[in-house]
Short mmCIF file of C-alpha atoms in Angstrom, two decimals:
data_model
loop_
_atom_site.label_atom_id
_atom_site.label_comp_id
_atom_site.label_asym_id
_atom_site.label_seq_id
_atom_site.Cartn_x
_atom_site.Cartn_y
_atom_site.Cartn_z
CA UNK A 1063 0.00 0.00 0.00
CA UNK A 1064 3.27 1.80 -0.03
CA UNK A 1065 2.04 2.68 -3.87
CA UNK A 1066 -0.74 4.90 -2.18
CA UNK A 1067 0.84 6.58 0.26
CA UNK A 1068 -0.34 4.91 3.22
CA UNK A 1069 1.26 4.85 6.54
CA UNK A 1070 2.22 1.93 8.30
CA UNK A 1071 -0.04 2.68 11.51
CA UNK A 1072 -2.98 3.95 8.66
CA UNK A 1073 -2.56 0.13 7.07
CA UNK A 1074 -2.38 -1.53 10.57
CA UNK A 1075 -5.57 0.28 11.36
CA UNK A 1076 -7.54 -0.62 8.13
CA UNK A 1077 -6.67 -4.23 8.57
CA UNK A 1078 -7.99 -4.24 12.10
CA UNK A 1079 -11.31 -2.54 10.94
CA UNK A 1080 -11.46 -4.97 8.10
CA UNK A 1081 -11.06 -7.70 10.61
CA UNK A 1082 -13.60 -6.28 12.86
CA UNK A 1083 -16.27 -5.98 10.31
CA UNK A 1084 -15.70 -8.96 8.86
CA UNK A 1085 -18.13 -10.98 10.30
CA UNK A 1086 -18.20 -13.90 8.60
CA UNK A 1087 -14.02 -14.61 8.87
CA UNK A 1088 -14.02 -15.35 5.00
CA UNK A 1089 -12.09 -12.74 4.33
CA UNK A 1090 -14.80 -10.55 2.84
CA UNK A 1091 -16.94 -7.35 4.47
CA UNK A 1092 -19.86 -6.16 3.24
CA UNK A 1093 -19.83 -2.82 1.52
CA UNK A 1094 -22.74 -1.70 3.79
CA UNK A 1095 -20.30 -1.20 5.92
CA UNK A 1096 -17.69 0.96 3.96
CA UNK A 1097 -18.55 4.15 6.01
CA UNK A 1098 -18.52 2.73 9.48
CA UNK A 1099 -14.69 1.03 8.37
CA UNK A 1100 -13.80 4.46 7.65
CA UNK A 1101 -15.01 5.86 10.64
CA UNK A 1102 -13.38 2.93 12.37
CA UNK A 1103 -10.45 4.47 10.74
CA UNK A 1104 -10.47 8.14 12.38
CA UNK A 1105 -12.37 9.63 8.75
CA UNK A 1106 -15.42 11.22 8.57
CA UNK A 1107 -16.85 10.43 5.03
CA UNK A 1108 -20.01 11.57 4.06
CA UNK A 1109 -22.92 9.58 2.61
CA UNK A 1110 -22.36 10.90 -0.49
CA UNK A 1111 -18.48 10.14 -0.31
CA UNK A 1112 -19.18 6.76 0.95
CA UNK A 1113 -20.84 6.23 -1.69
CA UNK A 1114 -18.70 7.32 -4.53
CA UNK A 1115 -15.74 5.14 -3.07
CA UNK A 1116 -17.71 1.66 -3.58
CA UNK A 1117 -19.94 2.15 -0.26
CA UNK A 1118 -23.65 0.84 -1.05
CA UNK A 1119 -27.18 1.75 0.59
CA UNK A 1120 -28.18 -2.02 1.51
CA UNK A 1121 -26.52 -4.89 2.68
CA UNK A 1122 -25.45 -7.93 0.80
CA UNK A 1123 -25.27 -6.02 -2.76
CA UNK A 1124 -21.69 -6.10 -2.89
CA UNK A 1125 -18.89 -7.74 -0.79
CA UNK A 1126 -15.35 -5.79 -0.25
CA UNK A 1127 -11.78 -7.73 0.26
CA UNK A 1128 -9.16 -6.23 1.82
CA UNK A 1129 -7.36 -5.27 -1.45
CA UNK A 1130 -10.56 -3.10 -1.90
CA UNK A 1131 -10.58 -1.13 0.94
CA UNK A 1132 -7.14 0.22 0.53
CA UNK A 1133 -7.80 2.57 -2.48
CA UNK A 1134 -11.45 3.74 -0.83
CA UNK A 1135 -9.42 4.82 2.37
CA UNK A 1136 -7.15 6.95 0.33
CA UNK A 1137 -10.01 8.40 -1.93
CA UNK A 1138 -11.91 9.12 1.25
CA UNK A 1139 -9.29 11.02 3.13
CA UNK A 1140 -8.63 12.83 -0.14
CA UNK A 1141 -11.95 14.29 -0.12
CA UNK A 1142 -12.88 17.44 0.35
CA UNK A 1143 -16.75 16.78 0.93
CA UNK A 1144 -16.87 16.80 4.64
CA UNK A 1145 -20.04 18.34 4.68
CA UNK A 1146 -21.26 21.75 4.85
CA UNK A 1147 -23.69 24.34 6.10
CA UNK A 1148 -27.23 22.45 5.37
CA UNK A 1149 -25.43 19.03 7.35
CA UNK A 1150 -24.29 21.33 10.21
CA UNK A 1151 -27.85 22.99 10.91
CA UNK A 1152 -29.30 19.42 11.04
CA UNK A 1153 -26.78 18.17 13.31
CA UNK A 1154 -27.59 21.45 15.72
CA UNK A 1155 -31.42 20.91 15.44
CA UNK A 1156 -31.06 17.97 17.80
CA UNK A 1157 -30.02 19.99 20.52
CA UNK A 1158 -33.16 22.55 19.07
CA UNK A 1159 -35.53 21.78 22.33
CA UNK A 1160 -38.11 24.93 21.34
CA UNK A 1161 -38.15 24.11 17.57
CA UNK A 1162 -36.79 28.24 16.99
CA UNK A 1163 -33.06 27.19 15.50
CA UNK A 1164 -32.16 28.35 19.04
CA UNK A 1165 -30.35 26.21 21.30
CA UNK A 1166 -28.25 26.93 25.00
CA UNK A 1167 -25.30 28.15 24.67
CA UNK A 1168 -23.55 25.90 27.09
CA UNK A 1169 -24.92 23.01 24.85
CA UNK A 1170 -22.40 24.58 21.61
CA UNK A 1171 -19.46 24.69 24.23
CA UNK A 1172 -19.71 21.24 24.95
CA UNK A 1173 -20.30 20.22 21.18
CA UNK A 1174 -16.93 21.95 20.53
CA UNK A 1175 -15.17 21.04 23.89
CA UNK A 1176 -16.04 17.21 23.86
CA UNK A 1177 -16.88 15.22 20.29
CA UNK A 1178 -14.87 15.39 16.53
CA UNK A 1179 -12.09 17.66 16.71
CA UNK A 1180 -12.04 18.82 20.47
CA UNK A 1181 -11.45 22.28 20.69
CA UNK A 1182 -9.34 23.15 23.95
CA UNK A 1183 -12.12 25.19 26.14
CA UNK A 1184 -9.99 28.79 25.97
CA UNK A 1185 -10.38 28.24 22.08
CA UNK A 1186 -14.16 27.37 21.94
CA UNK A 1187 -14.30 30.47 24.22
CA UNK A 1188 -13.11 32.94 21.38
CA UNK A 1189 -14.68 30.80 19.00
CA UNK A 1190 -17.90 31.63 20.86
CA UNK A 1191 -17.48 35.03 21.55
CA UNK A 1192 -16.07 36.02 18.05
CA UNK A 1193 -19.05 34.07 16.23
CA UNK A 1194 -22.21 34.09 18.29
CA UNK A 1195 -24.98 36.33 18.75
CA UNK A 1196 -26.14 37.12 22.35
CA UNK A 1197 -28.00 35.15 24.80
CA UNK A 1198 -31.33 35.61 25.66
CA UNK A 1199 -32.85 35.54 28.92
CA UNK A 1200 -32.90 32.18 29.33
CA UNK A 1201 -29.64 31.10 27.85
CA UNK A 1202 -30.69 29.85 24.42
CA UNK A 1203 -29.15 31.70 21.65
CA UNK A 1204 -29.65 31.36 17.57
CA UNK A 1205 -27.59 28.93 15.76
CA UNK A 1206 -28.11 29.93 12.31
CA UNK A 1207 -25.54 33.40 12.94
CA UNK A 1208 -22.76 31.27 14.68
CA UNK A 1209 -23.34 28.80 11.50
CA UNK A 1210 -23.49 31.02 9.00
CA UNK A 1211 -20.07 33.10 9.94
CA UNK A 1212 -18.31 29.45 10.50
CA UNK A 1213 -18.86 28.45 7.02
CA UNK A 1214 -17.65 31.96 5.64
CA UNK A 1215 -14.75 31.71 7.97
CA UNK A 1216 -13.89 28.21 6.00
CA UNK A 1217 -14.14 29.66 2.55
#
C-alpha cells in the first residue's frame, strides 16, 4: 500500500477494521459497511463520499476484500466533501428543544469542547465570543448566525 501513500499505523488500522467488520471470517466485508470502516479508521466520510468510493445503501449487494478497501481509504481522506452548512444545521437541530433554531449556549461549548475535533475550552471560548450572537434571557441563543459566519470563515 506503499504505492498509495499509506502509513504503516494507517494500514495496521484498516486491517484491524477490516477484521472487525468482517463478520463472517471469509475474508470478505460487506460494503454496507464501507462508512462505518472508515469511521473505524479516524475519517469522517459523508454519505455521499461513501458512496462514490464503492460504499452501497443495503446490505449484501456487494462484498469488499481487503485489497478493496485500501484505495477507498485513500479516496476518502482525499476528499474534500466533509459536509457543509445544510449538514451542520441538522446536526444542531437535535439539541433545538423549542423548535426556533435556538439552542443553550452551554450546549455549543460542549459540542466543541467534547466530540470530533475537540477544541481546547480557551479556544471554543473565542470561538464563541467572536461568532455568536447574544444570549437571551434564558440562555438559548440562535444557531443559524454562529453557523453562518463558520462556514464563511472556511471559505
Amino acid at each position: 500500500m506503499v504505492e498509495l501513500g499509506l502509513k504503516k499505523k494507517e494500514i495496521e488500522a484498516l486491517e484491524f477494521a477490516f477484521d472487525v467488520y468482517d463478520f463472517q471470517g471469509d475474508g470478505t466485508v460487506d460494503a454496507f459497511y464501507a462508512g462505518d470502516l472508515m469511521r473505524a479508521c479516524n475519517l469522517n466520510p459523508t454519505l455521499k463520499t461513501i458512496n462514490e468510493i464503492g460504499g452501497e445503501e443495503e446490505r449484501g449487494k456487494k462484498m469488499l476484500t481487503s485489497a478493496d478497501i485500501f484505495p477507498m481509504y485513500k479516496a476518502c481522506k482525499d476528499s474534500k466533501d466533509t459536509g457543509g452548512f445544510h449538514d451542520f444545521v441538522e446536526v444542531l437541530k437535535l439539541y433545538d428543544k423549542n423548535n426556533d433554531n435556538t439552542f443553550l449556549s452551554h450546549e455549543l461549548f460542549k459540542l466543541l469542547t467534547n466530540f470530533g475535533e475537540k477544541l481546547p475550552k480557551p479556544e471554543a471560548k473565542k470561538l464563541m465570543a467572536e461568532l455568536c450572537e447574544p444570549e437571551d434571557a434564558d440562555g438559548f441563543m440562535p444557531f443559524i448566525p454562529f453557523l453562518t459566519r463558520m462556514c464563511a470563515a472556511e471559505t
